[in-house]
Coordinates of C-alpha atoms in Angstrom, one line a residue:
M4 CA -66.4 -75.8 93.6
L5 CA -62.7 -75.9 92.9
R6 CA -63.0 -72.4 91.6
I7 CA -64.5 -71.1 94.6
L8 CA -61.9 -72.6 96.5
S9 CA -59.0 -70.9 94.4
H10 CA -60.5 -67.5 94.8
C11 CA -60.9 -68.5 98.6
K12 CA -57.1 -69.1 98.5
S13 CA -56.2 -65.8 96.8
L14 CA -57.8 -64.0 99.5
S15 CA -56.5 -65.9 102.3
M16 CA -53.0 -65.4 100.6
L17 CA -53.6 -61.1 100.3
I18 CA -54.2 -61.2 104.1
I19 CA -51.2 -63.6 105.3
L20 CA -49.2 -61.0 102.9
S21 CA -50.7 -57.9 104.5
F22 CA -50.2 -59.6 108.2
L23 CA -45.9 -60.2 107.1
F24 CA -46.1 -56.5 105.7
C25 CA -47.7 -55.2 109.0
T26 CA -45.3 -57.0 111.2
A27 CA -42.3 -55.9 109.1
A28 CA -43.8 -52.5 109.4
F29 CA -44.7 -52.3 113.2
A30 CA -40.8 -53.0 113.6
V31 CA -39.9 -49.5 113.1
D32 CA -37.0 -47.2 114.5
T33 CA -38.2 -46.3 117.8
S34 CA -35.6 -43.6 118.6
E35 CA -37.9 -40.5 118.3
K36 CA -40.9 -42.1 120.3
D37 CA -40.5 -39.5 122.7
K38 CA -41.3 -36.7 120.1
Q39 CA -44.6 -34.6 121.4
F40 CA -45.8 -34.6 117.5
F41 CA -45.7 -37.8 115.5
Y42 CA -47.5 -36.6 112.3
M43 CA -47.7 -38.4 109.4
H44 CA -47.9 -36.2 106.1
Q45 CA -50.0 -37.6 103.0
P46 CA -48.7 -36.3 99.8
Y47 CA -52.4 -36.1 98.6
L48 CA -55.7 -36.1 100.5
G49 CA -59.2 -37.3 99.0
I50 CA -62.2 -35.7 100.5
R51 CA -64.3 -38.6 99.7
P52 CA -61.8 -41.5 100.8
M53 CA -61.0 -39.3 104.0
A54 CA -64.8 -39.3 104.7
M55 CA -64.8 -43.1 104.5
G56 CA -61.8 -43.5 106.8
N57 CA -59.4 -43.1 104.1
A58 CA -60.1 -47.1 103.2
F59 CA -60.1 -46.3 98.9
T60 CA -57.2 -49.0 97.7
A61 CA -60.2 -51.5 96.5
V62 CA -62.6 -48.5 96.4
A63 CA -60.6 -46.6 93.3
D64 CA -63.4 -45.7 91.3
D65 CA -63.6 -42.0 90.6
Y66 CA -60.7 -39.2 89.9
N67 CA -59.2 -40.0 93.2
T68 CA -58.0 -43.1 91.7
L69 CA -55.2 -41.9 90.0
F70 CA -53.6 -41.2 93.4
Y71 CA -55.2 -43.9 95.4
N72 CA -54.8 -47.1 93.0
P73 CA -54.0 -46.3 89.3
A74 CA -55.5 -49.7 88.3
G75 CA -58.9 -48.4 89.2
L76 CA -58.3 -46.1 86.0
Y77 CA -59.2 -49.4 83.5
D78 CA -63.1 -49.4 85.2
I79 CA -63.6 -45.4 84.8
K80 CA -67.1 -45.5 83.3
Y81 CA -66.5 -42.0 81.1
K82 CA -64.7 -39.2 80.2
N83 CA -64.8 -36.7 83.2
H84 CA -63.4 -33.2 83.9
I85 CA -63.0 -32.1 87.2
I86 CA -61.7 -28.4 87.9
N87 CA -61.2 -27.6 91.5
L88 CA -61.3 -24.5 92.6
A89 CA -60.2 -24.6 96.0
T90 CA -60.0 -27.3 99.2
Y91 CA -59.4 -26.1 102.6
G92 CA -59.3 -28.3 105.8
A93 CA -58.6 -27.2 109.5
S94 CA -58.0 -28.1 113.1
N95 CA -61.6 -27.4 114.7
G96 CA -62.2 -26.1 118.1
K97 CA -59.4 -24.9 120.6
N98 CA -57.0 -26.1 118.0
S99 CA -57.8 -23.4 115.5
L100 CA -54.7 -22.0 113.6
T101 CA -56.3 -18.8 113.2
D102 CA -57.2 -18.1 116.8
L103 CA -53.7 -19.2 117.5
Y104 CA -52.2 -16.6 115.6
T105 CA -54.6 -13.9 116.6
E106 CA -53.9 -15.0 120.8
L107 CA -50.1 -14.9 120.1
Q108 CA -50.6 -10.8 118.3
T109 CA -52.5 -9.9 120.9
A110 CA -50.0 -11.0 123.4
G111 CA -47.3 -10.0 121.6
K112 CA -48.7 -6.3 121.8
S113 CA -47.6 -6.0 125.2
T114 CA -44.9 -4.1 126.5
G115 CA -41.9 -5.0 128.7
S116 CA -42.1 -7.8 131.0
N117 CA -45.6 -7.9 131.0
R118 CA -45.3 -8.8 127.2
T119 CA -43.0 -11.9 128.0
T120 CA -45.5 -13.5 131.2
Q121 CA -48.6 -12.9 128.8
L122 CA -46.4 -14.7 126.0
A123 CA -45.3 -17.7 128.5
N124 CA -48.7 -18.0 130.1
L125 CA -50.4 -18.2 126.5
T126 CA -48.1 -20.8 125.8
D127 CA -48.1 -22.8 128.8
S128 CA -51.8 -23.1 128.6
K129 CA -51.6 -24.7 125.3
Y130 CA -48.7 -26.9 126.1
G131 CA -49.4 -30.3 123.6
N132 CA -51.6 -28.9 121.3
W133 CA -51.3 -29.4 117.7
Y134 CA -52.4 -26.5 115.2
Y135 CA -53.2 -27.6 111.1
A136 CA -54.4 -26.4 108.2
R137 CA -54.2 -27.5 104.4
F138 CA -55.3 -25.8 101.6
A139 CA -55.1 -26.2 97.7
G140 CA -55.5 -23.7 95.3
P141 CA -57.5 -24.6 91.4
S142 CA -56.4 -27.9 90.3
Y143 CA -57.4 -29.8 87.3
F144 CA -58.0 -33.8 86.7
F145 CA -59.2 -35.3 83.7
V146 CA -60.0 -39.1 83.3
K147 CA -61.5 -41.6 81.4
P148 CA -61.6 -45.2 81.1
K149 CA -57.6 -46.7 81.3
L150 CA -56.2 -43.0 81.5
G151 CA -55.6 -40.1 84.0
V152 CA -53.9 -36.4 84.7
A153 CA -53.9 -34.3 87.3
V154 CA -52.4 -31.1 87.8
I155 CA -52.1 -29.4 91.2
P156 CA -50.4 -26.2 91.2
V157 CA -50.7 -25.4 94.8
D158 CA -51.2 -28.1 97.5
G159 CA -50.0 -26.6 100.9
T160 CA -49.9 -28.1 104.8
I161 CA -48.9 -26.1 108.0
G162 CA -48.7 -27.5 111.2
I163 CA -47.7 -25.6 114.4
G164 CA -47.3 -27.6 118.0
I165 CA -46.6 -25.8 121.3
D166 CA -43.7 -27.6 123.0
R167 CA -41.5 -27.0 125.9
Q168 CA -37.6 -27.2 125.8
V169 CA -35.6 -24.6 127.1
G170 CA -39.4 -22.2 127.3
P171 CA -42.3 -23.0 125.6
T172 CA -41.6 -23.6 121.5
L173 CA -43.5 -23.5 118.3
K174 CA -42.8 -26.5 116.4
I175 CA -43.6 -25.3 112.4
D176 CA -43.9 -28.2 109.7
F177 CA -44.8 -26.5 106.6
I178 CA -45.1 -28.6 103.1
L179 CA -45.9 -26.8 99.9
D180 CA -46.1 -29.1 97.1
S181 CA -46.5 -28.9 92.9
T182 CA -48.1 -32.1 91.6
I183 CA -48.4 -33.2 87.7
A184 CA -49.4 -36.9 87.5
F185 CA -50.1 -39.4 85.0
G186 CA -51.6 -42.7 84.8
Y187 CA -52.8 -45.8 82.7
A188 CA -54.4 -49.0 83.5
W189 CA -54.4 -52.5 81.7
G190 CA -57.0 -55.1 82.2
L191 CA -55.4 -58.8 82.3
D192 CA -58.7 -60.3 82.0
K193 CA -56.8 -62.6 79.4
F194 CA -54.7 -64.2 82.7
L195 CA -57.0 -63.9 85.5
P196 CA -60.9 -62.1 84.8
G197 CA -61.3 -59.3 86.8
M198 CA -57.9 -58.5 87.4
R199 CA -56.2 -54.7 86.4
F200 CA -53.0 -53.0 86.8
G201 CA -52.0 -49.7 86.7
V202 CA -49.0 -47.3 86.9
A203 CA -48.6 -43.4 88.0
T204 CA -46.2 -41.2 87.1
K205 CA -45.8 -38.4 89.4
L206 CA -43.5 -35.4 89.1
I207 CA -43.3 -33.3 92.6
H208 CA -41.8 -30.1 93.5
R209 CA -41.5 -29.7 97.3
A210 CA -40.8 -26.5 99.3
A211 CA -40.5 -27.7 103.6
L212 CA -39.7 -25.9 106.4
K213 CA -39.0 -27.8 109.7
K214 CA -38.4 -25.0 112.5
I215 CA -38.2 -25.2 116.5
V216 CA -38.8 -21.6 117.1
P217 CA -38.8 -20.3 121.0
V218 CA -41.5 -18.0 121.4
L219 CA -40.4 -15.0 122.9
E220 CA -37.4 -14.8 120.1
Y221 CA -39.9 -15.0 117.3
E222 CA -42.0 -12.3 118.8
R223 CA -38.6 -10.0 119.0
N224 CA -37.6 -11.2 115.2
K225 CA -40.4 -12.4 113.1
D226 CA -38.0 -12.6 110.5
I227 CA -36.4 -15.6 112.3
V228 CA -38.7 -17.5 109.8
K229 CA -37.1 -16.8 106.6
S230 CA -37.2 -18.1 103.0
K231 CA -33.4 -18.7 103.3
S232 CA -34.6 -21.6 106.0
V233 CA -36.9 -23.0 103.3
Q234 CA -35.5 -26.3 101.9
E235 CA -36.3 -27.2 98.2
G236 CA -36.3 -29.6 95.7
A237 CA -38.1 -32.0 93.1
T238 CA -38.7 -35.3 92.5
V239 CA -40.4 -38.4 90.0
D240 CA -41.7 -41.3 91.1
F241 CA -44.1 -43.8 90.4
D242 CA -47.3 -46.0 91.9
A243 CA -47.9 -49.4 91.0
G244 CA -51.6 -50.7 91.9
I245 CA -53.5 -53.9 91.0
L246 CA -57.2 -54.4 91.7
Y247 CA -58.9 -57.9 91.8
T248 CA -62.8 -58.2 91.5
M249 CA -63.9 -61.9 92.5
P250 CA -66.2 -63.8 90.6
E251 CA -69.6 -63.5 92.6
L252 CA -69.8 -65.8 95.6
V253 CA -73.0 -64.8 96.9
S254 CA -75.7 -62.8 95.1
W255 CA -76.0 -60.2 97.0
S256 CA -72.4 -59.0 97.1
K257 CA -69.2 -58.5 95.2
L258 CA -65.7 -58.5 96.4
T259 CA -62.6 -56.6 95.4
L260 CA -59.1 -56.7 96.6
G261 CA -56.3 -54.1 95.9
A262 CA -52.7 -53.2 96.6
V263 CA -50.6 -50.3 95.8
V264 CA -47.0 -49.7 96.4
R265 CA -46.6 -45.9 96.7
N266 CA -43.2 -43.9 95.5
V267 CA -41.9 -47.3 94.4
F268 CA -38.1 -45.9 94.1
D269 CA -38.5 -42.9 96.5
F270 CA -35.7 -41.1 94.8
G271 CA -36.1 -38.1 97.3
F272 CA -36.2 -34.4 96.5
K273 CA -32.5 -34.0 95.3
E274 CA -33.5 -32.0 91.7
K275 CA -32.8 -28.5 92.9
M276 CA -35.5 -26.0 91.0
Q277 CA -34.5 -23.1 93.0
F278 CA -37.9 -21.3 92.5
I279 CA -37.8 -20.2 96.4
N280 CA -34.4 -20.7 97.7
S281 CA -30.7 -20.9 95.7
G282 CA -28.9 -20.9 99.4
N283 CA -30.1 -24.0 101.1
P284 CA -28.4 -27.2 100.0
D285 CA -30.9 -29.4 102.5
N286 CA -33.4 -31.4 100.6
P287 CA -36.8 -32.0 101.9
E288 CA -37.5 -35.4 103.8
S289 CA -38.4 -37.9 100.9
I290 CA -42.2 -39.0 100.6
Q291 CA -41.3 -42.9 101.4
S292 CA -42.2 -45.8 100.1
R293 CA -45.6 -47.0 101.1
Y294 CA -47.6 -50.2 100.9
D295 CA -51.3 -50.3 100.8
F296 CA -54.3 -53.3 101.1
G297 CA -57.8 -53.0 100.8
I298 CA -61.0 -55.0 100.3
K299 CA -64.2 -53.5 99.4
S300 CA -67.7 -55.4 99.5
A301 CA -70.0 -53.9 97.2
F302 CA -73.8 -54.8 97.9
K303 CA -76.4 -55.3 95.7
P304 CA -78.3 -52.1 94.9
I305 CA -81.6 -51.5 96.7
W306 CA -83.7 -49.5 94.4
R307 CA -81.4 -46.3 93.8
I308 CA -79.2 -47.0 97.1
S309 CA -75.9 -49.0 96.4
P310 CA -74.2 -49.4 99.5
S311 CA -70.4 -50.6 100.0
L312 CA -67.8 -51.5 103.1
S313 CA -64.5 -51.0 103.0
F314 CA -61.4 -51.9 104.8
D315 CA -57.5 -51.0 104.5
V316 CA -54.1 -51.5 105.9
R317 CA -52.2 -48.4 104.6
D318 CA -48.7 -46.7 104.8
I319 CA -46.4 -49.8 106.0
G320 CA -43.0 -48.7 105.3
H321 CA -43.7 -45.5 106.5
D322 CA -41.2 -44.3 109.8
S323 CA -43.8 -43.0 111.8
N324 CA -46.5 -45.7 111.0
N325 CA -47.4 -47.3 114.2
L326 CA -50.7 -50.6 114.7
K327 CA -52.7 -48.0 115.3
K328 CA -52.3 -45.8 112.3
M329 CA -52.1 -48.5 109.5
Y330 CA -56.0 -49.6 110.1
H331 CA -58.9 -47.7 108.1
A332 CA -62.3 -49.2 107.4
G333 CA -65.2 -46.9 105.6
T334 CA -68.8 -47.3 104.4
E335 CA -70.9 -46.0 101.8
L336 CA -74.4 -45.1 100.7
K337 CA -74.8 -44.1 97.1
F338 CA -78.0 -42.5 96.2
D339 CA -78.5 -42.5 92.2
F340 CA -80.8 -40.0 90.8
G341 CA -79.2 -40.4 86.9
T342 CA -76.5 -39.0 85.0
H343 CA -74.5 -36.6 87.3
M344 CA -76.9 -36.7 89.8
D345 CA -76.1 -38.3 92.8
V346 CA -75.3 -38.0 96.8
R347 CA -73.1 -40.3 98.9
L348 CA -73.1 -40.8 102.4
L349 CA -69.9 -41.5 103.8
A350 CA -68.5 -43.0 107.1
G351 CA -65.5 -44.9 108.6
L352 CA -62.4 -44.9 111.0
N353 CA -59.3 -43.1 110.2
Q354 CA -56.6 -44.7 112.4
G355 CA -58.9 -45.0 115.0
Y356 CA -60.8 -42.0 114.9
L357 CA -64.2 -41.3 113.9
T358 CA -64.9 -39.8 109.9
Y359 CA -67.9 -39.0 108.2
G360 CA -68.9 -37.0 105.1
I361 CA -70.9 -36.2 102.1
S362 CA -70.4 -35.9 98.3
W363 CA -72.8 -34.4 95.9
Q364 CA -72.8 -34.4 92.5
A365 CA -75.8 -31.9 90.5
L366 CA -75.1 -31.8 87.0
W367 CA -71.4 -30.4 86.7
Y368 CA -71.4 -29.3 90.3
L369 CA -69.4 -31.4 92.9
I370 CA -69.6 -30.7 96.3
E371 CA -67.2 -32.6 99.1
V372 CA -67.4 -32.0 102.6
A373 CA -65.9 -34.2 105.3
S374 CA -64.4 -34.6 109.2
Y375 CA -62.2 -36.5 109.9
G376 CA -59.8 -37.8 112.9
E377 CA -56.1 -38.3 112.6
E378 CA -53.1 -39.7 115.3
I379 CA -50.7 -37.3 115.7
G380 CA -49.4 -38.7 119.0
T381 CA -46.6 -40.1 119.8
K382 CA -45.7 -43.9 119.6
D383 CA -46.1 -44.0 123.9
K384 CA -49.2 -41.5 123.8
N385 CA -52.4 -41.1 121.4
K386 CA -53.7 -37.6 120.3
E387 CA -56.1 -36.8 118.0
N388 CA -56.4 -34.2 115.6
R389 CA -59.7 -33.4 114.3
V390 CA -60.2 -31.6 111.1
S391 CA -63.1 -30.4 108.8
T392 CA -62.7 -30.2 105.3
A393 CA -64.3 -29.1 102.0
K394 CA -63.9 -29.0 98.0
F395 CA -66.2 -27.3 95.5
S396 CA -65.5 -28.6 91.7
F397 CA -67.0 -28.3 88.4
S398 CA -67.5 -31.7 87.3
F399 CA -68.4 -32.2 83.5

């Protein structure tokens, strides 16, 4: 009984600490609260985590753990090479970036005052819309018990918002990352059975472009967005995480607690590599240190089906975070058909918006598909960006 009470106290302490961090994070600077778009960029997004509401801090049981919680590397069951051929995600429906580009090109082909009128009418009808796409080229992950490595040469994000200032404007937010990461985890069972600690080192090169472009000026001079406007820099930073799997208090469920500090030192992108632009002295915005807390309940398998629930409080400390954005919840049903043969049905809530997806492992093939919503509104007004994304990989 004393042992059970001790572990209950540990859980209570984590909840209290989470609440205190949440309270501190909510008291952030609100000087930019009137911005039309308040998007919070994530340096790495896993499709399986996003399908389950991005509540992955205490799940951390596959190659994604290197970026979500390196402590999970300790309990990786076997060596696994993952070659991601391509990843693509984009806003749905009326917020299609491809459709926006086509419509701007069509309106721009008009002449004289008719061209000006068509462009003004087009952008006015789309005022407040956010157009988003994220793409990653071939990348490589390797994980085995205690250790993980990742090489992601290209991970690009582009967001374009339609706003009004003096006239209709395009708010362009472009980020292109190249990342190398190495992680290692230790078991601390001698001190506390079920406790894991992990650290991940990340080398990130970033090219970024943040620009407000009047639509009519862009149409007159498409070279207004040039390479010399790109901010470029590199940084090295660290993530540190813990996982604690509690002794079974009941026979049908096992609880795991997780906590992570991402970008511990937040050095910023101060090292100039000059791959793209040697003339811009400005650095890209820093990633910012963030604190994540999570809890997972893994239920006893029924036949070949393993259900689980997870809940996260994430991105505490980020300038763009708020009370709604920090909460995440997810669920997973894993159907295990043997070695390298499983199907996972996933669902959850990300920043208050529905997420769902599927992960299918068949021999050496891994297919992941998800749809999720994310908050892009201001701190005073909510606005959803609905994204569909997919990834195809070889896993062996």
